[in-house]
Coordinates of C-alpha atoms in Angstrom, one line a residue:
M1 CA -79.4 5.6 -0.3
A2 CA -78.0 4.6 3.1
R3 CA -74.4 3.5 3.0
L4 CA -72.5 1.4 5.5
Q5 CA -68.9 0.4 5.7
V6 CA -68.1 -2.7 7.8
V7 CA -64.4 -2.4 8.4
G8 CA -61.7 -4.8 9.6
A9 CA -63.6 -8.1 9.9
T10 CA -62.2 -11.6 9.1
V11 CA -64.5 -12.5 6.2
V12 CA -65.6 -16.1 5.6
D13 CA -67.6 -15.6 2.4
G14 CA -69.7 -18.8 2.4
S15 CA -68.1 -20.2 -0.8
G16 CA -65.6 -22.4 1.0
R17 CA -62.6 -20.2 0.3
D18 CA -60.2 -19.3 3.0
P19 CA -61.0 -16.3 5.2
V20 CA -59.6 -12.9 4.4
I21 CA -59.5 -9.7 6.4
A22 CA -61.5 -7.2 4.3
D23 CA -63.9 -4.2 4.4
V24 CA -67.4 -4.7 3.1
A25 CA -69.4 -1.8 1.6
I26 CA -73.2 -1.8 1.7
D27 CA -75.4 0.4 -0.4
G28 CA -79.0 0.2 0.7
R29 CA -79.9 -3.5 0.7
T30 CA -77.0 -4.6 -1.4
L31 CA -73.3 -5.5 -0.9
S32 CA -71.5 -3.2 -3.3
R33 CA -67.8 -3.9 -2.7
L34 CA -65.5 -6.3 -0.9
G35 CA -62.0 -4.9 -0.3
A36 CA -60.5 -1.7 1.0
S37 CA -63.0 0.9 2.5
S38 CA -63.9 3.9 0.4
G39 CA -64.6 5.9 3.5
R40 CA -68.2 6.8 2.4
G41 CA -71.1 6.2 4.6
D42 CA -71.4 5.2 8.3
R43 CA -68.6 3.1 9.7
L44 CA -68.9 -0.1 11.7
D45 CA -65.6 -1.2 13.2
A46 CA -65.5 -5.0 13.1
T47 CA -61.9 -5.4 14.0
G48 CA -61.4 -8.8 15.8
L49 CA -64.8 -10.1 14.7
T50 CA -65.5 -12.8 12.1
M51 CA -68.1 -12.1 9.3
T52 CA -70.2 -14.8 7.6
P53 CA -73.2 -14.6 5.4
G54 CA -76.5 -14.6 7.1
L55 CA -77.3 -18.2 8.0
V56 CA -80.1 -20.1 6.2
D57 CA -82.1 -22.8 8.0
A58 CA -83.7 -25.0 5.3
H59 CA -86.0 -26.9 7.7
V60 CA -87.9 -24.9 10.4
H61 CA -91.3 -25.1 12.0
L62 CA -92.2 -21.7 13.3
G63 CA -95.8 -22.8 13.7
L64 CA -94.8 -25.4 16.2
S65 CA -93.3 -23.0 18.7
S66 CA -95.7 -23.9 21.6
P67 CA -95.6 -27.2 23.5
I68 CA -96.6 -29.7 20.9
Q69 CA -99.2 -31.9 22.5
P70 CA -101.1 -29.1 24.3
Q71 CA -101.2 -27.1 21.0
F72 CA -102.7 -30.1 19.1
S73 CA -105.3 -30.7 21.8
F74 CA -106.7 -27.1 21.9
Q75 CA -105.2 -26.3 25.3
I76 CA -103.4 -23.1 24.1
S77 CA -105.1 -20.0 22.9
A78 CA -104.4 -18.5 19.4
A79 CA -103.0 -15.4 21.1
E80 CA -100.3 -17.5 22.9
I81 CA -99.6 -19.5 19.8
A82 CA -99.0 -16.3 17.9
A83 CA -96.8 -14.9 20.6
D84 CA -94.7 -18.1 20.6
I85 CA -94.4 -18.1 16.8
F86 CA -93.1 -14.5 16.7
A87 CA -90.8 -15.0 19.6
T88 CA -89.2 -17.9 17.8
A89 CA -88.9 -15.8 14.6
G90 CA -87.1 -13.1 16.6
A91 CA -84.8 -15.7 18.2
A92 CA -83.9 -17.1 14.8
L93 CA -82.8 -13.7 13.7
D94 CA -80.8 -13.1 16.8
A95 CA -79.0 -16.5 16.3
G96 CA -77.8 -15.2 12.9
F97 CA -80.4 -16.8 10.6
T98 CA -81.6 -14.2 8.1
T99 CA -83.5 -16.7 5.9
V100 CA -85.5 -19.8 6.8
R101 CA -87.6 -22.3 4.9
D102 CA -90.7 -23.2 6.9
T103 CA -91.5 -26.8 6.1
G104 CA -95.0 -26.9 7.7
G105 CA -97.0 -25.3 10.4
I106 CA -97.6 -21.6 9.5
D107 CA -100.2 -20.0 7.4
G108 CA -99.5 -17.1 5.0
G109 CA -100.2 -14.4 7.5
V110 CA -97.1 -15.1 9.5
V111 CA -94.9 -14.7 6.4
T112 CA -96.4 -11.3 5.5
T113 CA -96.4 -10.0 9.0
I114 CA -92.7 -10.6 9.3
A115 CA -92.0 -9.4 5.8
N116 CA -93.9 -6.2 6.5
G117 CA -91.7 -5.5 9.6
K118 CA -94.4 -5.7 12.1
V119 CA -92.4 -8.3 14.1
R120 CA -88.7 -9.2 14.0
G121 CA -87.8 -12.3 12.1
P122 CA -85.9 -13.8 9.1
R123 CA -87.1 -13.9 5.6
V124 CA -89.5 -16.8 5.5
L125 CA -90.2 -19.2 2.6
S126 CA -93.2 -21.4 3.4
C127 CA -94.9 -24.5 2.1
G128 CA -98.0 -23.6 4.2
P129 CA -99.6 -26.8 5.6
V130 CA -97.8 -30.1 5.0
Q131 CA -99.5 -32.5 2.6
C132 CA -100.1 -35.9 4.2
Q133 CA -102.2 -38.9 3.4
T134 CA -105.2 -39.7 5.5
G135 CA -104.0 -40.7 8.9
G136 CA -100.4 -40.4 7.8
H137 CA -97.4 -38.5 9.1
G138 CA -98.4 -35.0 9.8
Y139 CA -101.7 -35.9 11.3
F140 CA -101.8 -35.7 15.0
G141 CA -105.4 -35.9 15.9
A142 CA -106.5 -37.9 19.0
D143 CA -107.3 -41.5 18.4
W144 CA -111.0 -40.8 19.1
E145 CA -111.2 -37.7 16.9
P146 CA -112.7 -38.3 13.4
S147 CA -110.0 -37.3 10.8
E148 CA -112.3 -34.9 9.0
L149 CA -112.2 -32.7 12.1
W150 CA -108.4 -32.2 11.8
S151 CA -108.7 -29.0 9.8
A152 CA -110.5 -27.4 12.7
H153 CA -107.0 -27.2 14.3
H154 CA -106.0 -24.6 11.7
V155 CA -106.0 -20.9 12.7
P156 CA -106.4 -19.1 9.4
G157 CA -103.5 -16.7 8.7
L158 CA -101.5 -18.1 11.6
C159 CA -101.0 -21.8 11.9
A160 CA -102.0 -24.8 9.8
L161 CA -99.9 -27.9 10.3
S162 CA -101.2 -30.2 7.6
M163 CA -103.9 -31.1 5.1
M164 CA -104.9 -34.7 4.5
S165 CA -105.7 -36.3 1.2
G166 CA -107.2 -39.7 0.5
N167 CA -106.5 -39.8 -3.2
A168 CA -104.8 -37.9 -6.0
D169 CA -107.8 -35.7 -6.7
E170 CA -108.0 -34.6 -3.0
L171 CA -104.3 -33.9 -3.0
R172 CA -104.6 -31.8 -6.1
S173 CA -107.3 -29.7 -4.5
N174 CA -105.3 -29.4 -1.3
V175 CA -102.0 -28.3 -2.9
R176 CA -104.0 -25.7 -4.9
E177 CA -105.4 -24.4 -1.7
A178 CA -101.9 -24.3 -0.1
F179 CA -100.7 -22.1 -3.0
R180 CA -103.8 -19.9 -2.6
R181 CA -102.8 -19.4 1.0
G182 CA -99.3 -18.2 0.1
A183 CA -97.2 -21.4 -0.2
T184 CA -94.1 -20.9 -2.4
F185 CA -93.2 -24.6 -2.6
L186 CA -94.8 -27.9 -1.4
K187 CA -93.9 -30.5 1.2
L188 CA -95.3 -34.0 1.2
C189 CA -94.8 -36.7 3.8
V190 CA -94.0 -39.8 1.9
T191 CA -92.9 -42.0 4.9
G192 CA -93.7 -42.2 8.6
G193 CA -91.8 -40.1 11.0
V194 CA -90.2 -39.8 14.4
V195 CA -92.8 -37.4 16.0
G196 CA -95.8 -39.4 14.8
A197 CA -98.9 -40.8 16.3
H198 CA -100.2 -43.2 13.7
D199 CA -97.2 -44.3 11.7
R200 CA -93.7 -45.8 11.7
L201 CA -90.4 -44.8 10.1
T202 CA -90.7 -47.9 7.8
D203 CA -94.1 -46.9 6.5
T204 CA -94.3 -45.6 2.9
Q205 CA -97.0 -43.0 2.2
F206 CA -98.5 -41.6 -1.0
T207 CA -98.2 -43.4 -4.3
I208 CA -95.9 -42.3 -7.1
D209 CA -99.0 -41.1 -9.0
E210 CA -100.2 -39.1 -6.1
I211 CA -96.8 -37.5 -5.5
S212 CA -96.7 -36.7 -9.3
V213 CA -99.8 -34.6 -8.9
A214 CA -98.1 -32.3 -6.4
V215 CA -95.0 -32.1 -8.6
Q216 CA -97.2 -31.2 -11.6
E217 CA -99.0 -28.5 -9.6
A218 CA -95.7 -27.1 -8.3
A219 CA -94.1 -27.1 -11.7
S220 CA -97.0 -25.2 -13.2
R221 CA -96.1 -22.4 -10.7
G222 CA -92.4 -22.5 -11.3
T223 CA -91.6 -24.2 -8.0
Y224 CA -90.8 -27.6 -6.5
V225 CA -91.7 -30.4 -4.1
T226 CA -89.7 -31.5 -1.1
V227 CA -90.5 -34.6 0.8
H228 CA -90.3 -35.8 4.4
A229 CA -88.7 -39.2 3.9
H230 CA -86.8 -41.6 6.2
N231 CA -86.7 -44.8 4.2
N232 CA -85.4 -45.7 0.8
E233 CA -88.6 -46.8 -0.8
G234 CA -90.3 -43.5 0.0
I235 CA -87.3 -41.6 -1.3
R236 CA -87.2 -43.6 -4.5
N237 CA -91.0 -43.0 -5.1
A238 CA -90.4 -39.3 -4.6
I239 CA -87.5 -39.2 -7.1
Q240 CA -89.5 -41.1 -9.7
A241 CA -92.4 -38.7 -9.3
G242 CA -90.1 -35.7 -9.7
A243 CA -89.5 -34.3 -6.2
R244 CA -86.4 -32.0 -6.0
C245 CA -85.4 -32.4 -2.3
V246 CA -85.5 -34.9 0.6
E247 CA -85.8 -34.0 4.2
H248 CA -84.1 -36.2 6.8
G249 CA -83.1 -39.2 4.7
T250 CA -82.3 -41.3 7.7
D251 CA -81.8 -44.7 6.1
L252 CA -80.4 -43.6 2.8
D253 CA -78.4 -46.3 1.1
E254 CA -75.8 -46.1 -1.7
P255 CA -78.0 -47.0 -4.6
T256 CA -80.7 -44.5 -3.6
A257 CA -78.0 -41.8 -3.0
A258 CA -76.7 -42.4 -6.5
L259 CA -80.3 -42.1 -7.8
M260 CA -80.6 -38.8 -6.0
A261 CA -77.4 -37.5 -7.5
A262 CA -78.3 -38.6 -11.0
H263 CA -81.6 -36.7 -10.7
G264 CA -80.2 -33.6 -9.0
V265 CA -82.3 -34.2 -5.8
A266 CA -80.9 -32.5 -2.7
L267 CA -80.8 -33.8 0.9
V268 CA -81.5 -31.8 4.0
P269 CA -80.4 -33.8 7.1
T270 CA -81.8 -32.7 10.5
F271 CA -79.6 -33.5 13.5
A272 CA -80.6 -30.9 16.0
V273 CA -84.1 -32.2 16.4
V274 CA -82.9 -35.7 17.0
D275 CA -80.7 -34.4 19.8
Q276 CA -83.6 -32.4 21.1
L277 CA -85.9 -35.4 21.2
L278 CA -83.2 -37.7 22.7
H279 CA -82.4 -35.3 25.6
H280 CA -85.2 -32.7 25.9
S281 CA -88.4 -34.2 24.6
A282 CA -90.4 -32.9 27.6
A283 CA -89.3 -29.3 26.9
A284 CA -90.9 -29.7 23.4
G285 CA -94.1 -30.7 25.0
L286 CA -93.8 -34.3 23.9
G287 CA -94.1 -37.6 25.8
E288 CA -91.5 -40.3 26.4
S289 CA -92.7 -42.3 23.3
S290 CA -90.9 -39.7 21.1
R291 CA -87.6 -40.5 22.7
E292 CA -88.2 -44.2 22.1
R293 CA -89.0 -43.6 18.4
V294 CA -85.8 -41.6 17.8
A295 CA -83.5 -44.3 19.2
G296 CA -80.8 -45.1 16.7
V297 CA -81.9 -42.4 14.3
R298 CA -78.9 -40.1 14.9
E299 CA -76.3 -42.8 14.1
R300 CA -78.2 -43.8 10.9
M301 CA -78.6 -40.2 9.8
A302 CA -74.9 -39.7 10.2
E303 CA -74.2 -42.7 8.0
A304 CA -76.7 -41.3 5.5
L305 CA -74.9 -38.0 5.4
H306 CA -71.6 -39.7 4.6
T307 CA -73.3 -41.9 2.0
A308 CA -74.9 -38.9 0.3
K309 CA -71.6 -37.0 0.4
A310 CA -69.8 -39.9 -1.3
A311 CA -72.4 -39.9 -4.0
D312 CA -72.0 -36.2 -4.6
V313 CA -75.5 -35.4 -3.5
R314 CA -76.1 -31.7 -2.8
I315 CA -76.5 -31.5 1.0
G316 CA -78.1 -28.6 2.8
L317 CA -78.7 -28.1 6.5
G318 CA -81.9 -27.9 8.6
S319 CA -82.5 -27.9 12.3
D320 CA -86.2 -29.1 12.4
L321 CA -86.5 -27.8 16.0
I322 CA -90.0 -28.0 17.5
G323 CA -91.7 -26.7 20.6
P324 CA -90.6 -23.7 22.7
A325 CA -86.9 -24.5 22.9
Q326 CA -85.7 -23.1 19.5
S327 CA -83.3 -20.4 20.6
R328 CA -80.1 -22.5 20.0
R329 CA -80.9 -23.0 16.3
G330 CA -77.2 -22.8 15.4
E331 CA -76.5 -26.1 17.2
E332 CA -77.3 -27.7 13.8
L333 CA -74.1 -26.2 12.4
T334 CA -72.1 -27.4 15.5
L335 CA -73.4 -30.9 15.1
R336 CA -72.6 -31.0 11.4
A337 CA -69.1 -29.6 12.0
R338 CA -68.4 -32.6 14.2
L339 CA -69.4 -34.9 11.4
E340 CA -67.7 -33.0 8.6
T341 CA -65.7 -29.7 9.1
P342 CA -66.8 -26.3 10.4
M343 CA -66.3 -24.9 6.8
D344 CA -68.5 -27.7 5.4
A345 CA -71.3 -26.9 7.9
L346 CA -71.1 -23.2 7.1
V347 CA -71.2 -23.7 3.4
A348 CA -74.2 -26.0 3.8
A349 CA -76.0 -23.3 5.9
T350 CA -75.3 -20.5 3.4
K351 CA -74.3 -21.1 -0.2
T352 CA -75.8 -24.6 -0.5
N353 CA -79.1 -23.8 1.3
A354 CA -79.5 -20.8 -0.9
E355 CA -79.2 -23.0 -4.0
I356 CA -81.8 -25.5 -2.6
L357 CA -84.2 -22.7 -1.8
G358 CA -83.9 -21.1 -5.2
L359 CA -82.1 -18.0 -3.8
S360 CA -78.7 -18.5 -5.4
G361 CA -77.5 -15.1 -6.6
E362 CA -79.5 -13.3 -3.9
V363 CA -78.2 -14.6 -0.5
G364 CA -75.7 -17.2 0.8
V365 CA -72.4 -15.7 -0.1
I366 CA -70.6 -12.4 0.6
A367 CA -70.0 -10.9 -2.9
P368 CA -70.8 -7.7 -4.7
G369 CA -74.4 -7.6 -5.9
M370 CA -75.7 -10.0 -3.2
Q371 CA -78.3 -8.9 -0.6
A372 CA -76.5 -7.6 2.5
D373 CA -77.3 -10.4 4.9
L374 CA -74.3 -10.7 7.3
V375 CA -73.4 -11.9 10.7
L376 CA -70.5 -10.7 12.9
W377 CA -69.3 -13.3 15.4
N378 CA -67.3 -12.5 18.5
R379 CA -65.1 -15.5 17.9
N380 CA -64.1 -17.5 14.7
P381 CA -66.6 -20.3 14.4
L382 CA -64.3 -22.1 12.0
E383 CA -61.8 -22.5 14.9
D384 CA -64.5 -23.3 17.5
P385 CA -67.9 -24.4 15.9
E386 CA -69.5 -24.3 19.4
V387 CA -69.7 -20.5 18.6
F388 CA -72.7 -21.2 16.3
S389 CA -74.7 -22.8 19.1
D390 CA -74.9 -19.8 21.4
P391 CA -76.9 -16.9 19.9
T392 CA -75.1 -14.4 22.1
N393 CA -72.0 -15.0 20.0
A394 CA -73.7 -13.4 17.0
V395 CA -73.0 -9.9 18.2
V396 CA -74.2 -8.1 15.0
V397 CA -76.8 -9.2 12.5
I398 CA -77.4 -7.3 9.3
Q399 CA -80.5 -8.2 7.2
A400 CA -81.0 -6.6 3.8
G401 CA -78.5 -3.9 4.7
K402 CA -80.2 -3.0 8.0
I403 CA -78.6 -3.6 11.4
V404 CA -81.2 -5.7 13.2
K405 CA -79.1 -6.8 16.2
D406 CA -76.0 -5.1 17.7
S407 CA -75.0 -6.4 21.2
R408 CA -71.4 -5.2 21.1

């Protein structure tokens, strides 16, 4: 079994405890000891570097790594889409993200291709295609295109943005198909969205009974449902139906936050995509209308974050970046650090996200027995959270005990 000693780093373990200078011993894929070096195995001198757990992004869209509108209108080949997906996966790893949760856009082949080591990338948990109601958020067909042709946009084994359902029976069939294609959890769109063609943020989508069908199918497989939701009515419907997580939560109010806390429902805010759409919508391959739709969302999402925190809701972290410009994924931590503290942002992106993804006890903290997913930074991101934004600051990335990046 390969052994590695990482010596002399300032260790920020992801739990929220103060940093300590310590050596970390890795045996195979696992962290075996935190403390003084035993001298066994290869030695990596990390003096002057800061170590954190491998970061976790709870809201990614690897399958939306090409310019969005051209991809949805068949102007980009499957080969180019695949190249963009795998480039984004490699960039996520280089930015220090060793685990991601894909919340819609890839098919099962992407997950297995990365897991088999054929291309570089983080560990990927995927919902497969997003579940949306007929014509709802997640459907981006042209106005003239009959909705039943939408599934023709799927590239089996590669990308599949969404599946549409007109009723509970269709939804049950679609979520079963998503699981057949490799999904390990489900995502439903229960409100309109920012990047949408046929809906508004105030729209509520899917009924409680329909959402309950997805929850039932997920529970029968030992997993859960998360929901795209911006408004309180949609969030409340999802909670009543049994969903376990809310993405975005832009207009979350105090009573709804209290309801989330009472039912153990987590929140994953997504600030980086809002900044992306406000300042770089063209780089994502989107039109000016996307910038207009996002106006005011950032301020309301920040208020929702503080409302959720006051209610003691478990709050994770997700970037939600789309299009080709996904290399600065760590900006989500920088943005959160400005709203909370750098330590809060780091814990959300490690320990808390691992809990939300069902990986607590495997990743998310630096402790004996955990998988050896680690990042060494050239400066302390707790002192300067801008460090998270630039992937070149992640000088060493270790995934499952293997050094996958070393730019020292």
